[in-house]
Amino acid sequence: MSTPKHAHLAAILRARIDDGSYEGRLPSEAELMDEFGVSRTTVRAALAALLNQGLLTSASGVGYFVRQLERFLYRPQDDFRRTPINSEVDKFTLAARKRNPSQTIEVSLVHPPEPIARRLLVPQDEVVVRRKRLRLLDGMPYQINDSYYPRDVVDGTEAMVPGDVSRGVNEVLAENGFAQVRALDEIWVRMPTPEEADRLTLGPGTPVGVHMITGFTADDRPIRVVRTILPGDRNIITFDRTHPDHEDGDR
Amino acid sequence: MSTPKHAHLAAILRARIDDGSYEGRLPSEAELMDEFGVSRTTVRAALAALLNQGLLTSASGVGYFVRQLERFLYRPQDDFRRTPINSEVDKFTLAARKRNPSQTIEVSLVHPPEPIARRLLVPQDEVVVRRKRLRLLDGMPYQINDSYYPRDVVDGTEAMVPGDVSRGVNEVLAENGFAQVRALDEIWVRMPTPEEADRLTLGPGTPVGVHMITGFTADDRPIRVVRTILPGDRNIITFDRTHPDHEDGDR
DNA sequence: CAGTGGTCTAGACCACTCT
DNA sequence: GAGTGGTCTAGACCACTGT
């Protein structure tokens, strides 16, 4: 046969998962060996593929389970409220609020990593302020969100205190003479580092989105970089754009 | 030992990859078996982990190689040009232009998948127009980009023709009485389906971003949904936002 | 041709969960 | 205690790549 046994088996299992034949739990490895007449290695290869596709989870001593995702809306422009599209956005936002949101905040002075230094136009050997946040829903981490500021931008302000800034850091910056009038968003996608997987308790087959926001003043000075790590199994990033400076144009 | 051999080995290999000890190619499986005194299964388990983290590629009969990524900027609001942040955006855009961009276009009438129908506020049994695009750089696919329109929005226009619309579809829609003034962007992250992996020639450990754009008229009617699939190893999504309706606020 | 990764097998022991 | 997934071994054959 041209397609390997494990790939064939994976395709069958995937189809059954998709059509709902397996509600919740899959047959055990032993049962699959019997049903398909293959070795345990082959069964495990097929299951490993599905794990890495994010379709399954496994629990040692228990079994394999069809994965259920619940994603929450993440709205980088949260204050800027407009009429919602349909009720969907509201539904999700509401869902997140019900999940008892919380966060931990640390503030420290650090040498910026290269990607931050480049965006902040600051040399790497210069010290900047980092506000490190881990955001939780029902005690489960769902985002890493770290902000970096040049020292002069936040020195002596509330942004240096490791706690919530109820007015929002934007307002604090504006009062300090650094009003942010423009932002550049960059988003890309990759697999997590082992550290991220650990900190965010990510299962196999769970990619992350990286969202980098660079904020600028009216005279185009970068005054902040926000780096958010968003586990793919629990986040949807949303933007609401006016103007017809729209999408790619579909030419 | 508490950590499994394969995990330990994977960590060592990861460190060596990161610090550049392996330039390009890794030792063969046989060499790793010798060096670490473990079975081939264990070596392969470690390598599989690194493959699934997107750090390696493998070529049958040749070896394992450190993965090199080259990501291109994707700018949903491409026409809307503003001063670039630093030279980076330009660098990337230029890089993409040098890569001989091309695309294939198919237009057909289809029943919308549920996520499309919901956003378009159209029943699933109603037929809509789909413009299906595969976008390539140097002949290599780097994006799937499919647009869906209610029939009355595009009927009798150039958007029905399977070819480039040099003016941009937005202009065509506006002429037809459906000017788009607002867009909702939704972005999430997941592992690709086998079909996507095939169509986009994705290696293991390559997640994709899903970018859904819903476009609205002034009276809030959804007139288009664009669904873009972006392989994580070759795309960066960017937005340029004015106004201080900024990011999450970092409270 | 030798070397490489891809596939597959049979068998073993372990830690863990559930009843 | 029975069942489960996680780990690990030794060994085999294959298709493919490079020289």
mmCIF file of N, CA and C in Angstrom, chain B residues 113-185:
data_model
loop_
_atom_site.group_PDB
_atom_site.id
_atom_site.type_symbol
_atom_site.label_atom_id
_atom_site.label_comp_id
_atom_site.label_asym_id
_atom_site.label_seq_id
_atom_site.Cartn_x
_atom_site.Cartn_y
_atom_site.Cartn_z
ATOM 1 N N PRO B 113 -20.357 27.575 4.069
ATOM 2 C CA PRO B 113 -20.141 26.839 5.319
ATOM 3 C C PRO B 113 -20.746 27.631 6.477
ATOM 4 N N GLU B 114 -21.011 26.964 7.540
ATOM 5 C CA GLU B 114 -21.723 27.593 8.662
ATOM 6 C C GLU B 114 -21.052 28.870 9.170
ATOM 7 N N PRO B 115 -19.745 28.885 9.373
ATOM 8 C CA PRO B 115 -19.126 30.104 9.895
ATOM 9 C C PRO B 115 -19.286 31.304 8.952
ATOM 10 N N ILE B 116 -19.349 31.025 7.664
ATOM 11 C CA ILE B 116 -19.542 32.095 6.684
ATOM 12 C C ILE B 116 -20.992 32.571 6.715
ATOM 13 N N ALA B 117 -21.896 31.613 6.674
ATOM 14 C CA ALA B 117 -23.321 31.946 6.654
ATOM 15 C C ALA B 117 -23.690 32.795 7.868
ATOM 16 N N ARG B 118 -23.142 32.437 9.010
ATOM 17 C CA ARG B 118 -23.451 33.163 10.239
ATOM 18 C C ARG B 118 -22.990 34.609 10.144
ATOM 19 N N ARG B 119 -21.808 34.813 9.616
ATOM 20 C CA ARG B 119 -21.288 36.176 9.511
ATOM 21 C C ARG B 119 -21.979 36.978 8.418
ATOM 22 N N LEU B 120 -22.381 36.281 7.371
ATOM 23 C CA LEU B 120 -23.038 36.973 6.262
ATOM 24 C C LEU B 120 -24.527 37.160 6.527
ATOM 25 N N LEU B 121 -25.020 36.578 7.620
ATOM 26 C CA LEU B 121 -26.444 36.622 7.952
ATOM 27 C C LEU B 121 -27.293 36.090 6.802
ATOM 28 N N VAL B 122 -26.840 34.977 6.260
ATOM 29 C CA VAL B 122 -27.504 34.334 5.124
ATOM 30 C C VAL B 122 -27.782 32.892 5.525
ATOM 31 N N PRO B 123 -28.970 32.362 5.202
ATOM 32 C CA PRO B 123 -29.226 30.949 5.533
ATOM 33 C C PRO B 123 -28.286 30.028 4.766
ATOM 34 N N GLN B 124 -27.962 28.890 5.387
ATOM 35 C CA GLN B 124 -26.981 28.000 4.770
ATOM 36 C C GLN B 124 -27.459 27.384 3.467
ATOM 37 N N ASP B 125 -28.766 27.329 3.275
ATOM 38 C CA ASP B 125 -29.260 26.711 2.038
ATOM 39 C C ASP B 125 -29.370 27.721 0.898
ATOM 40 N N GLU B 126 -28.964 28.964 1.189
ATOM 41 C CA GLU B 126 -28.958 29.959 0.130
ATOM 42 C C GLU B 126 -27.578 29.955 -0.531
ATOM 43 N N VAL B 127 -27.582 30.162 -1.851
ATOM 44 C CA VAL B 127 -26.314 30.112 -2.576
ATOM 45 C C VAL B 127 -25.618 31.465 -2.538
ATOM 46 N N VAL B 128 -24.304 31.452 -2.324
ATOM 47 C CA VAL B 128 -23.519 32.688 -2.341
ATOM 48 C C VAL B 128 -22.371 32.544 -3.338
ATOM 49 N N VAL B 129 -21.719 33.665 -3.618
ATOM 50 C CA VAL B 129 -20.601 33.663 -4.560
ATOM 51 C C VAL B 129 -19.291 33.513 -3.799
ATOM 52 N N ARG B 130 -18.489 32.569 -4.250
ATOM 53 C CA ARG B 130 -17.188 32.383 -3.620
ATOM 54 C C ARG B 130 -16.060 32.665 -4.618
ATOM 55 N N ARG B 131 -15.182 33.564 -4.236
ATOM 56 C CA ARG B 131 -13.948 33.777 -5.004
ATOM 57 C C ARG B 131 -12.825 33.104 -4.238
ATOM 58 N N LYS B 132 -12.274 32.070 -4.831
ATOM 59 C CA LYS B 132 -11.269 31.256 -4.163
ATOM 60 C C LYS B 132 -9.907 31.628 -4.724
ATOM 61 N N ARG B 133 -8.991 32.013 -3.840
ATOM 62 C CA ARG B 133 -7.659 32.378 -4.326
ATOM 63 C C ARG B 133 -6.562 31.611 -3.617
ATOM 64 N N LEU B 134 -5.586 31.179 -4.377
ATOM 65 C CA LEU B 134 -4.362 30.640 -3.796
ATOM 66 C C LEU B 134 -3.251 31.579 -4.227
ATOM 67 N N ARG B 135 -2.560 32.142 -3.236
ATOM 68 C CA ARG B 135 -1.543 33.136 -3.545
ATOM 69 C C ARG B 135 -0.161 32.534 -3.381
ATOM 70 N N LEU B 136 0.700 32.845 -4.310
ATOM 71 C CA LEU B 136 2.006 32.203 -4.367
ATOM 72 C C LEU B 136 3.129 33.235 -4.390
ATOM 73 N N LEU B 137 4.272 32.848 -3.873
ATOM 74 C CA LEU B 137 5.505 33.620 -4.020
ATOM 75 C C LEU B 137 6.545 32.677 -4.610
ATOM 76 N N ASP B 138 7.120 33.053 -5.721
ATOM 77 C CA ASP B 138 8.063 32.166 -6.403
ATOM 78 C C ASP B 138 7.454 30.787 -6.630
ATOM 79 N N GLY B 139 6.172 30.757 -6.920
ATOM 80 C CA GLY B 139 5.521 29.480 -7.189
ATOM 81 C C GLY B 139 5.186 28.680 -5.947
ATOM 82 N N MET B 140 5.609 29.171 -4.760
ATOM 83 C CA MET B 140 5.303 28.460 -3.520
ATOM 84 C C MET B 140 4.073 29.076 -2.865
ATOM 85 N N PRO B 141 3.060 28.253 -2.537
ATOM 86 C CA PRO B 141 1.854 28.794 -1.938
ATOM 87 C C PRO B 141 2.143 29.395 -0.573
ATOM 88 N N TYR B 142 1.590 30.560 -0.321
ATOM 89 C CA TYR B 142 1.798 31.118 1.016
ATOM 90 C C TYR B 142 0.509 31.606 1.648
ATOM 91 N N GLN B 143 -0.586 31.524 0.932
ATOM 92 C CA GLN B 143 -1.869 31.913 1.523
ATOM 93 C C GLN B 143 -3.025 31.301 0.754
ATOM 94 N N ILE B 144 -4.058 30.883 1.502
ATOM 95 C CA ILE B 144 -5.356 30.594 0.904
ATOM 96 C C ILE B 144 -6.245 31.765 1.268
ATOM 97 N N ASN B 145 -6.927 32.334 0.289
ATOM 98 C CA ASN B 145 -7.703 33.542 0.539
ATOM 99 C C ASN B 145 -9.017 33.425 -0.215
ATOM 100 N N ASP B 146 -10.079 33.119 0.522
ATOM 101 C CA ASP B 146 -11.383 32.917 -0.103
ATOM 102 C C ASP B 146 -12.362 34.000 0.338
ATOM 103 N N SER B 147 -13.040 34.600 -0.631
ATOM 104 C CA SER B 147 -14.038 35.630 -0.332
ATOM 105 C C SER B 147 -15.428 35.110 -0.648
ATOM 106 N N TYR B 148 -16.387 35.478 0.193
ATOM 107 C CA TYR B 148 -17.780 35.086 -0.013
ATOM 108 C C TYR B 148 -18.652 36.333 -0.072
ATOM 109 N N TYR B 149 -19.552 36.376 -1.052
ATOM 110 C CA TYR B 149 -20.458 37.515 -1.219
ATOM 111 C C TYR B 149 -21.881 37.017 -1.407
ATOM 112 N N PRO B 150 -22.856 37.716 -0.830
ATOM 113 C CA PRO B 150 -24.238 37.429 -1.200
ATOM 114 C C PRO B 150 -24.404 37.707 -2.693
ATOM 115 N N ARG B 151 -25.279 36.962 -3.344
ATOM 116 C CA ARG B 151 -25.394 37.067 -4.804
ATOM 117 C C ARG B 151 -25.685 38.476 -5.273
ATOM 118 N N ASP B 152 -26.667 39.139 -4.619
ATOM 119 C CA ASP B 152 -27.090 40.448 -5.130
ATOM 120 C C ASP B 152 -25.979 41.487 -5.042
ATOM 121 N N VAL B 153 -25.002 41.238 -4.201
ATOM 122 C CA VAL B 153 -23.939 42.223 -4.007
ATOM 123 C C VAL B 153 -22.974 42.256 -5.190
ATOM 124 N N VAL B 154 -22.763 41.113 -5.804
ATOM 125 C CA VAL B 154 -21.767 41.050 -6.878
ATOM 126 C C VAL B 154 -22.332 40.647 -8.234
ATOM 127 N N ASP B 155 -23.630 40.292 -8.266
ATOM 128 C CA ASP B 155 -24.211 39.813 -9.531
ATOM 129 C C ASP B 155 -23.974 40.808 -10.660
ATOM 130 N N GLY B 156 -23.479 40.286 -11.762
ATOM 131 C CA GLY B 156 -23.275 41.116 -12.935
ATOM 132 C C GLY B 156 -22.068 42.023 -12.889
ATOM 133 N N THR B 157 -21.180 41.812 -11.926
ATOM 134 C CA THR B 157 -19.984 42.660 -11.835
ATOM 135 C C THR B 157 -18.725 41.866 -12.191
ATOM 136 N N GLU B 158 -17.615 42.583 -12.211
ATOM 137 C CA GLU B 158 -16.332 41.934 -12.504
ATOM 138 C C GLU B 158 -15.947 40.911 -11.442
ATOM 139 N N ALA B 159 -16.525 41.062 -10.252
ATOM 140 C CA ALA B 159 -16.161 40.146 -9.175
ATOM 141 C C ALA B 159 -16.583 38.714 -9.487
ATOM 142 N N MET B 160 -17.487 38.562 -10.477
ATOM 143 C CA MET B 160 -17.940 37.228 -10.862
ATOM 144 C C MET B 160 -16.972 36.563 -11.835
ATOM 145 N N VAL B 161 -16.028 37.323 -12.345
ATOM 146 C CA VAL B 161 -15.103 36.794 -13.338
ATOM 147 C C VAL B 161 -13.843 36.255 -12.645
ATOM 148 N N PRO B 162 -13.447 35.044 -12.972
ATOM 149 C CA PRO B 162 -12.274 34.461 -12.312
ATOM 150 C C PRO B 162 -10.968 35.047 -12.824
ATOM 151 N N GLY B 163 -10.714 36.277 -12.481
ATOM 152 C CA GLY B 163 -9.453 36.897 -12.873
ATOM 153 C C GLY B 163 -9.180 38.077 -11.960
ATOM 154 N N ASP B 164 -8.012 38.680 -12.104
ATOM 155 C CA ASP B 164 -7.679 39.838 -11.280
ATOM 156 C C ASP B 164 -8.669 40.966 -11.532
ATOM 157 N N VAL B 165 -9.023 41.657 -10.465
ATOM 158 C CA VAL B 165 -9.827 42.862 -10.603
ATOM 159 C C VAL B 165 -8.886 44.028 -10.301
ATOM 160 N N SER B 166 -8.394 44.649 -11.365
ATOM 161 C CA SER B 166 -7.297 45.591 -11.170
ATOM 162 C C SER B 166 -7.713 46.771 -10.292
ATOM 163 N N ARG B 167 -8.995 47.165 -10.382
ATOM 164 C CA ARG B 167 -9.435 48.291 -9.563
ATOM 165 C C ARG B 167 -9.577 47.913 -8.105
ATOM 166 N N GLY B 168 -9.644 46.637 -7.840
ATOM 167 C CA GLY B 168 -9.930 46.175 -6.494
ATOM 168 C C GLY B 168 -11.421 45.915 -6.371
ATOM 169 N N VAL B 169 -11.771 44.851 -5.697
ATOM 170 C CA VAL B 169 -13.176 44.476 -5.584
ATOM 171 C C VAL B 169 -13.963 45.520 -4.801
ATOM 172 N N ASN B 170 -13.289 46.168 -3.848
ATOM 173 C CA ASN B 170 -13.980 47.195 -3.067
ATOM 174 C C ASN B 170 -14.643 48.232 -3.964
ATOM 175 N N GLU B 171 -13.916 48.673 -4.955
ATOM 176 C CA GLU B 171 -14.442 49.703 -5.837
ATOM 177 C C GLU B 171 -15.620 49.168 -6.637
ATOM 178 N N VAL B 172 -15.493 47.934 -7.078
ATOM 179 C CA VAL B 172 -16.586 47.312 -7.825
ATOM 180 C C VAL B 172 -17.843 47.242 -6.969
ATOM 181 N N LEU B 173 -17.679 46.853 -5.711
ATOM 182 C CA LEU B 173 -18.833 46.770 -4.814
ATOM 183 C C LEU B 173 -19.464 48.149 -4.626
ATOM 184 N N ALA B 174 -18.610 49.143 -4.428
ATOM 185 C CA ALA B 174 -19.114 50.497 -4.220
ATOM 186 C C ALA B 174 -19.938 50.956 -5.419
ATOM 187 N N GLU B 175 -19.436 50.688 -6.621
ATOM 188 C CA GLU B 175 -20.166 51.061 -7.836
ATOM 189 C C GLU B 175 -21.503 50.353 -7.923
ATOM 190 N N ASN B 176 -21.540 49.167 -7.369
ATOM 191 C CA ASN B 176 -22.775 48.385 -7.406
ATOM 192 C C ASN B 176 -23.719 48.778 -6.266
ATOM 193 N N GLY B 177 -23.336 49.792 -5.507
ATOM 194 C CA GLY B 177 -24.221 50.288 -4.461
ATOM 195 C C GLY B 177 -23.992 49.676 -3.100
ATOM 196 N N PHE B 178 -22.862 48.980 -2.934
ATOM 197 C CA PHE B 178 -22.582 48.355 -1.638
ATOM 198 C C PHE B 178 -21.196 48.746 -1.146
ATOM 199 N N ALA B 179 -21.058 50.037 -0.827
ATOM 200 C CA ALA B 179 -19.764 50.508 -0.351
ATOM 201 C C ALA B 179 -19.482 49.964 1.043
ATOM 202 N N GLN B 180 -18.310 49.448 1.206
ATOM 203 C CA GLN B 180 -17.929 48.910 2.512
ATOM 204 C C GLN B 180 -17.275 50.000 3.335
ATOM 205 N N VAL B 181 -17.835 50.251 4.514
ATOM 206 C CA VAL B 181 -17.298 51.333 5.342
ATOM 207 C C VAL B 181 -16.713 50.832 6.654
ATOM 208 N N ARG B 182 -16.917 49.560 6.942
ATOM 209 C CA ARG B 182 -16.436 49.039 8.211
ATOM 210 C C ARG B 182 -16.066 47.574 8.036
ATOM 211 N N ALA B 183 -15.117 47.135 8.818
ATOM 212 C CA ALA B 183 -14.718 45.734 8.751
ATOM 213 C C ALA B 183 -14.437 45.211 10.147
ATOM 214 N N LEU B 184 -14.815 43.976 10.367
ATOM 215 C CA LEU B 184 -14.467 43.306 11.615
ATOM 216 C C LEU B 184 -13.420 42.243 11.318
ATOM 217 N N ASP B 185 -12.325 42.304 12.013
ATOM 218 C CA ASP B 185 -11.264 41.316 11.856
ATOM 219 C C ASP B 185 -11.295 40.337 13.011
#
